């Protein structure tokens, strides 16, 4: 296989001679109808029925206890961490190979990320490396708090991210969190539609965050959701994301410093229509992934497939190239011909704001940073939904 063969294959797959984006939204159903309904009713903003319907759709689909819709995935993460009690000076374990939003949310709370390596099986946080780092660097004190030996700071949570939709080994993290008195929070921004041992990602953590940004598997324009494992946490999440307003007749009363993070009704309307096609999109994505897999079979490129414990949504299809030279050649060849492939994000500890963060051995992340390439992953129009 040479680079041109891949370019031809992608053009044939999408039946297109134009620019082929990495991932674009697909609107096939009731999007216009529901959005114009919010315009007709004037309920485009903080009042209207679509937000509740959208939250119920998330709950039905993921089987999470409660979902709270918010303005984007980053605020979903911020809110999840806030409601989990993460505060100034705390440490949160996460991966260096992630989108910057994961770590921005930690930093915005005044907390600090601790970077642990990813697993080559999932591309997400590695449970073995996490355990090893904790054993070397942490202890649980007599109050049941997990402390960092060197700095005596509290380690409060583990925040794994399901990279490109591939689930991390969640049972392992549930156990690590139990053993080390930590809270599990999932960054499931990319993994709506992905299952871990038959159960939806985002339902293992005390809180999880989903994103409905325009590049995700379904979109609300901008949007996100916090998935909550317990009703009491969901009440707190709803309250804090809606300015902490309390019932007081006609008066505006609030009982704590709240956020205005509520998803507007017009965005939720779009989301309700998108949800009606999510099952189809997931199937189309499997179909596309298996085409890529067949194409790369026997080549020097390693098409990344889901871990055997998981059923992934294949949000972004991924290959691992033999080395950085071949990766960069392929990156250039495809983009020169308007096929938008992308390298993985720069590792977090290579960014100026996280360069001094505490970290473990990151050799798998470092290796992947130079060799990984994402391929166009929009569901192919006309691919059967069956
Ligand atoms: C998209 C994404 C987010 C943030 O979502 P926004 O809706 O864009 O704020 C967070 N984490 C990861 C891993 C993402 O891919």
Coordinates of C-alpha atoms and ligand atoms in Angstrom, one line a residue:
X1 CA 0.0 0.0 0.0
X2 CA 1.4 3.5 -0.8
X3 CA 0.0 6.8 0.3
X4 CA -1.9 7.3 -3.0
X5 CA -3.7 3.9 -2.6
X6 CA -5.0 5.1 0.8
X7 CA -6.1 8.5 -0.7
X8 CA -8.0 6.7 -3.5
X9 CA -9.6 4.3 -0.9
X10 CA -10.9 7.2 1.2
X11 CA -12.2 9.1 -1.9
X12 CA -14.0 5.9 -3.1
X13 CA -15.4 5.3 0.4
X14 CA -16.9 8.8 0.6
X15 CA -17.6 9.0 -3.2
X16 CA -16.2 12.5 -3.1
X17 CA -13.6 14.5 -5.0
X18 CA -14.0 17.4 -2.6
X19 CA -12.5 18.2 0.7
X20 CA -13.0 15.3 3.1
X21 CA -13.2 16.5 6.7
X22 CA -12.0 14.5 9.8
X23 CA -15.5 14.4 11.2
X24 CA -18.6 16.4 10.3
X25 CA -22.1 16.3 11.7
X26 CA -24.9 14.4 10.0
X27 CA -28.5 15.8 10.0
X28 CA -31.0 13.3 8.6
X29 CA -34.1 13.6 10.8
X30 CA -36.1 16.0 12.8
X31 CA -33.3 18.6 13.4
X32 CA -35.0 21.4 11.5
X33 CA -38.5 20.6 12.9
X34 CA -37.4 20.6 16.5
X35 CA -35.2 23.7 16.2
X36 CA -37.9 25.7 14.4
X37 CA -40.4 24.5 17.1
X38 CA -38.2 26.4 19.7
X39 CA -38.2 29.5 17.4
X40 CA -42.0 29.3 16.9
X41 CA -42.6 29.0 20.7
X42 CA -39.9 31.6 21.5
X43 CA -38.5 29.1 24.0
X44 CA -34.9 29.1 22.7
X45 CA -33.2 29.7 26.0
X46 CA -33.5 28.6 29.6
X47 CA -37.2 27.5 29.5
X48 CA -38.7 24.8 27.3
X49 CA -39.3 21.1 27.2
X50 CA -36.4 19.9 25.1
X51 CA -33.8 20.0 27.8
X52 CA -35.7 17.5 29.9
X53 CA -36.4 15.4 26.9
X54 CA -32.7 15.4 25.9
X55 CA -31.7 14.4 29.4
X56 CA -34.2 11.5 29.4
X57 CA -32.8 10.5 26.0
X58 CA -29.3 10.3 27.4
X59 CA -30.5 8.3 30.4
X60 CA -32.4 5.9 28.2
X61 CA -29.5 5.4 25.9
X62 CA -26.7 5.1 28.4
X63 CA -28.7 3.7 31.3
X64 CA -27.1 6.2 33.6
X65 CA -29.0 7.1 36.7
X66 CA -29.3 10.9 35.9
X67 CA -28.0 13.2 33.2
X68 CA -27.7 17.0 33.5
X69 CA -27.3 18.9 30.2
X70 CA -24.8 21.7 30.1
X71 CA -23.3 24.2 27.6
X72 CA -20.3 22.1 26.6
X73 CA -18.1 19.2 27.4
X74 CA -15.5 21.3 29.2
X75 CA -18.1 22.7 31.6
X76 CA -19.4 19.2 32.1
X77 CA -15.9 18.1 33.2
X78 CA -15.5 21.2 35.4
X79 CA -18.9 20.6 37.0
X80 CA -18.2 16.9 37.5
X81 CA -14.9 17.7 39.3
X82 CA -16.5 20.5 41.3
X83 CA -19.3 18.3 42.5
X84 CA -16.9 15.6 43.4
X85 CA -15.3 18.0 45.8
X86 CA -12.1 18.7 43.8
X87 CA -10.6 22.0 45.0
X88 CA -7.5 24.2 45.1
X89 CA -4.3 22.2 45.6
X90 CA -5.8 18.8 45.0
X91 CA -4.2 16.3 42.6
X92 CA -6.2 14.5 39.9
X93 CA -4.7 11.5 38.1
X94 CA -5.2 11.6 34.3
X95 CA -3.5 10.8 31.0
X96 CA -0.9 12.9 29.2
X97 CA -2.4 11.8 25.9
X98 CA -5.8 13.6 25.9
X99 CA -7.5 16.7 24.6
X100 CA -6.5 19.8 26.6
X101 CA -10.0 20.2 27.9
X102 CA -9.5 17.4 30.4
X103 CA -6.6 19.2 32.0
X104 CA -8.1 22.7 31.7
X105 CA -11.0 21.6 33.8
X106 CA -8.7 20.3 36.5
X107 CA -6.5 23.5 36.4
X108 CA -9.5 25.8 36.4
X109 CA -10.5 24.5 39.8
X110 CA -7.0 25.2 41.1
X111 CA -6.2 21.5 41.2
X112 CA -3.3 19.9 39.4
X113 CA -3.1 17.0 37.0
X114 CA -0.8 14.0 37.5
X115 CA 0.1 12.4 34.2
X116 CA 0.2 8.7 34.0
X117 CA 0.9 6.6 30.8
X118 CA -1.8 5.3 28.5
X119 CA -2.2 1.6 27.6
X120 CA -1.4 0.5 24.1
X121 CA -4.6 -1.7 24.3
X122 CA -7.0 1.2 24.8
X123 CA -5.0 4.4 24.1
X124 CA -6.6 5.6 27.4
X125 CA -5.3 5.6 31.0
X126 CA -3.3 2.5 31.8
X127 CA -4.5 0.8 35.1
X128 CA -1.2 -1.0 35.6
X129 CA 0.8 2.2 35.3
X130 CA -1.7 4.0 37.6
X131 CA -1.4 1.2 40.3
X132 CA 2.4 1.2 40.0
X133 CA 2.6 5.0 40.3
X134 CA 0.3 5.0 43.4
X135 CA 2.3 2.3 45.1
X136 CA 5.5 4.2 44.6
X137 CA 4.2 7.7 45.3
X138 CA 1.1 7.7 47.5
X139 CA -0.3 6.4 50.8
X140 CA -3.7 6.4 52.5
X141 CA -3.6 8.1 55.9
X142 CA -5.6 7.3 59.0
X143 CA -8.5 9.6 57.9
X144 CA -8.9 7.6 54.6
X145 CA -7.3 10.3 52.5
X146 CA -4.9 9.5 49.7
X147 CA -1.8 11.7 49.9
X148 CA 1.2 12.3 47.6
X149 CA 4.3 11.3 49.5
X150 CA 6.6 14.0 48.2
X151 CA 4.3 17.0 48.5
X152 CA 1.7 15.8 51.0
X153 CA -1.0 17.0 48.7
X154 CA -4.3 15.2 48.5
X155 CA -4.9 13.0 45.5
X156 CA -8.7 13.1 45.1
X157 CA -9.7 11.5 41.9
X158 CA -8.8 9.4 38.8
X159 CA -10.0 10.9 35.5
X160 CA -9.5 8.5 32.6
X161 CA -10.4 9.5 29.1
X162 CA -11.9 7.0 26.5
X163 CA -9.6 8.0 23.7
X164 CA -11.3 8.2 20.3
X165 CA -14.2 6.2 21.8
X166 CA -12.2 3.2 23.0
X167 CA -13.1 2.4 26.6
X168 CA -10.3 2.2 29.3
X169 CA -10.4 -0.9 31.5
X170 CA -13.1 0.5 33.8
X171 CA -13.3 -2.4 36.3
X172 CA -9.7 -2.0 37.0
X173 CA -10.2 1.7 37.8
X174 CA -13.2 1.0 40.0
X175 CA -11.0 -1.3 42.0
X176 CA -8.1 1.0 42.2
X177 CA -10.4 3.8 43.4
X178 CA -11.8 1.6 46.1
X179 CA -8.3 0.6 47.3
X180 CA -6.9 4.1 47.3
X181 CA -10.0 6.1 48.5
X182 CA -10.2 7.9 45.2
X183 CA -13.2 9.1 43.2
X184 CA -13.6 7.8 39.6
X185 CA -14.7 10.5 37.1
X186 CA -14.9 9.5 33.4
X187 CA -14.1 11.9 30.6
X188 CA -16.5 10.1 28.2
X189 CA -16.6 13.2 25.9
X190 CA -15.7 11.0 22.9
X191 CA -17.3 7.7 23.8
X192 CA -21.1 8.1 23.5
X193 CA -22.2 4.8 22.1
X194 CA -19.2 2.8 23.5
X195 CA -19.7 -0.1 25.8
X196 CA -17.4 -1.6 28.4
X197 CA -18.3 -5.3 29.1
X198 CA -21.8 -4.5 27.8
X199 CA -22.4 -1.5 29.9
X200 CA -22.2 2.1 28.6
X201 CA -19.1 4.2 29.3
X202 CA -19.9 7.1 31.6
X203 CA -21.9 4.9 34.0
X204 CA -18.9 3.6 36.0
X205 CA -17.7 6.9 37.5
X206 CA -19.4 8.8 40.3
X207 CA -19.6 11.5 37.6
X208 CA -18.9 11.4 33.9
X209 CA -18.7 14.1 31.2
X210 CA -20.0 13.8 27.6
X211 CA -19.5 16.4 24.8
X212 CA -22.0 17.3 22.1
X213 CA -19.6 19.6 20.2
X214 CA -19.9 19.7 16.4
X215 CA -17.1 17.1 15.9
X216 CA -18.5 14.4 18.2
X217 CA -20.7 11.5 17.2
X218 CA -23.9 13.5 17.7
X219 CA -24.0 17.3 18.3
X220 CA -26.1 20.1 19.8
X221 CA -23.9 22.7 18.2
X222 CA -22.2 23.2 21.5
X223 CA -23.2 21.1 24.4
X224 CA -22.3 18.6 27.1
X225 CA -23.8 16.5 29.9
X226 CA -22.8 15.4 33.3
X227 CA -23.8 11.8 34.0
X228 CA -24.4 11.1 37.7
X229 CA -24.3 7.7 39.4
X230 CA -26.6 8.9 42.3
X231 CA -29.7 11.0 42.5
X232 CA -28.3 13.2 45.2
X233 CA -25.3 14.1 43.0
X234 CA -27.6 14.8 40.1
X235 CA -29.7 17.2 42.2
X236 CA -26.5 19.0 43.3
X237 CA -25.3 19.1 39.7
X238 CA -28.6 20.5 38.4
X239 CA -28.7 23.1 41.1
X240 CA -25.1 24.4 40.7
X241 CA -25.4 24.5 36.9
X242 CA -28.6 26.6 37.0
X243 CA -27.3 29.5 39.2
X244 CA -28.2 27.7 42.4
X245 CA -31.7 29.2 42.3
X246 CA -34.2 28.1 45.0
X247 CA -38.0 28.2 45.0
X248 CA -39.1 31.5 46.5
X249 CA -42.3 32.6 44.8
X250 CA -41.6 35.4 42.3
X251 CA -38.3 36.2 43.8
X252 CA -34.8 35.5 42.6
X253 CA -33.2 33.6 45.5
X254 CA -30.0 31.6 45.4
X255 CA -28.3 29.7 48.2
X256 CA -24.7 29.4 47.0
X257 CA -22.4 30.6 44.2
X258 CA -23.7 28.9 41.1
X259 CA -22.8 28.6 37.5
X260 CA -24.9 29.5 34.4
X261 CA -24.0 26.3 32.6
X262 CA -27.5 25.1 31.6
X263 CA -27.9 23.9 28.0
X264 CA -30.3 26.2 26.1
X265 CA -33.5 24.7 24.8
X266 CA -32.6 25.4 21.1
X267 CA -29.4 23.3 21.5
X268 CA -31.3 20.5 23.3
X269 CA -33.9 20.5 20.4
X270 CA -31.1 19.7 18.0
X271 CA -29.8 17.1 20.4
X272 CA -33.2 15.3 20.6
X273 CA -33.3 15.0 16.8
X274 CA -29.7 13.7 16.8
X275 CA -30.4 11.1 19.4
X276 CA -33.0 9.5 17.2
X277 CA -30.2 8.6 14.8
X278 CA -27.4 7.7 17.3
X279 CA -28.0 3.9 17.0
X280 CA -27.6 4.3 13.2
X281 CA -24.5 6.4 13.5
X282 CA -22.9 3.8 15.7
X283 CA -23.6 1.0 13.3
X284 CA -22.3 3.1 10.4
X285 CA -19.2 3.8 12.3
X286 CA -18.6 0.1 12.9
X287 CA -19.1 -0.5 9.2
X288 CA -16.5 2.3 8.3
X289 CA -14.0 0.9 10.9
X290 CA -14.2 -2.6 9.5
X291 CA -13.6 -1.2 6.0
X292 CA -10.5 0.6 7.2
X293 CA -9.4 -2.5 9.1
X294 CA -9.7 -4.7 5.9
X295 CA -7.9 -2.0 3.9
X296 CA -4.9 -1.9 6.2
X297 CA -4.6 -5.6 6.7
X298 CA -1.1 -6.8 5.8
X299 CA 0.2 -3.2 5.4
X300 CA 2.9 -1.5 7.5
X301 CA 0.1 0.5 9.3
X302 CA -1.6 -0.9 12.3
X303 CA -5.3 -0.1 12.3
X304 CA -6.3 0.4 15.9
X305 CA -9.2 -1.9 17.0
X306 CA -11.3 -1.9 20.2
X307 CA -10.0 -3.7 23.3
X308 CA -11.5 -7.2 23.6
X309 CA -13.5 -6.2 26.7
X310 CA -15.2 -3.3 24.7
X311 CA -17.5 -2.4 21.9
X312 CA -16.3 1.0 20.7
X313 CA -18.1 3.7 18.8
X314 CA -14.9 4.2 16.7
X315 CA -15.5 8.0 16.9
X316 CA -12.2 8.7 15.2
X317 CA -10.5 5.9 13.2
X318 CA -6.8 5.6 14.0
X319 CA -3.7 4.0 12.6
X320 CA -0.3 3.6 14.2
X321 CA 2.4 4.2 11.7
X322 CA 5.8 2.4 11.9
X323 CA 7.6 5.7 12.7
X324 CA 7.3 9.5 12.8
X325 CA 8.7 9.9 9.3
X326 CA 6.1 7.6 7.6
X327 CA 3.4 9.3 9.7
X328 CA 4.4 12.8 8.7
X329 CA 4.6 11.8 5.0
X330 CA 1.1 10.3 5.1
X331 CA -0.2 13.3 7.0
X332 CA 1.2 15.7 4.4
X333 CA 0.2 13.6 1.4
X334 CA -3.4 13.3 2.5
X335 CA -3.9 16.9 3.6
X336 CA -2.2 18.1 0.4
X337 CA -5.1 16.4 -1.4
X338 CA -7.7 17.8 0.9
X339 CA -8.2 14.7 3.0
X340 CA -8.1 15.9 6.5
X341 CA -6.1 13.4 8.6
X342 CA -4.7 14.6 11.9
X343 CA -2.0 13.7 14.3
X344 CA -2.9 13.1 18.0
X345 CA -2.9 16.0 20.4
X346 CA 0.5 17.2 21.7
X347 CA 1.0 15.5 25.0
X348 CA -0.1 17.6 27.9
X349 CA 3.3 17.8 29.6
X350 CA 4.7 19.2 26.4
X351 CA 2.4 22.3 26.7
X352 CA 3.7 25.3 28.7
X353 CA 1.0 25.3 31.3
X354 CA 1.5 21.6 32.2
X355 CA 5.2 21.2 31.7
X356 CA 5.9 21.1 35.5
X357 CA 3.0 18.8 36.4
X358 CA 3.8 15.7 38.4
X359 CA 4.1 12.7 36.1
X360 CA 5.0 9.0 35.9
X361 CA 6.8 7.2 33.1
X362 CA 5.1 8.2 29.8
X363 CA 6.9 6.0 27.3
X364 CA 3.8 4.6 25.6
X365 CA 2.3 8.1 25.3
X366 CA 5.6 9.5 23.9
X367 CA 5.8 6.7 21.4
X368 CA 2.2 7.1 20.2
X369 CA 2.5 10.9 19.9
X370 CA 4.9 10.5 16.9
X371 CA 3.2 7.6 15.2
X372 CA -0.6 8.0 15.6
X373 CA -2.8 9.3 12.8
X374 CA -6.6 9.9 12.8
X375 CA -8.5 9.2 9.5
X376 CA -11.7 10.7 8.2
X377 CA -14.5 9.2 10.3
X378 CA -17.8 10.8 9.4
X379 CA -20.5 8.1 8.9
X380 CA -20.6 7.3 5.2
X381 CA -23.9 8.6 3.7
X382 CA -25.9 5.8 2.3
X383 CA -24.2 3.1 4.3
X384 CA -27.1 0.9 5.4
X385 CA -28.4 1.5 8.9
X386 CA -29.2 -2.2 9.4
Ligands
LIG1 C1 -14.4 17.2 23.0 C2 -13.7 16.9 24.2 C3 -13.9 17.6 25.4 C4 -14.6 18.9 25.6 O1 -15.8 19.1 24.9 P1 -16.3 20.5 24.5 O2 -17.7 20.3 24.3 O3 -15.6 20.8 23.2 O4 -16.0 21.5 25.5 C5 -13.3 17.1 26.6 N1 -12.5 16.1 26.6 C6 -12.3 15.4 25.4 C7 -11.4 14.2 25.5 C8 -12.9 15.8 24.2 O5 -12.6 15.1 23.1

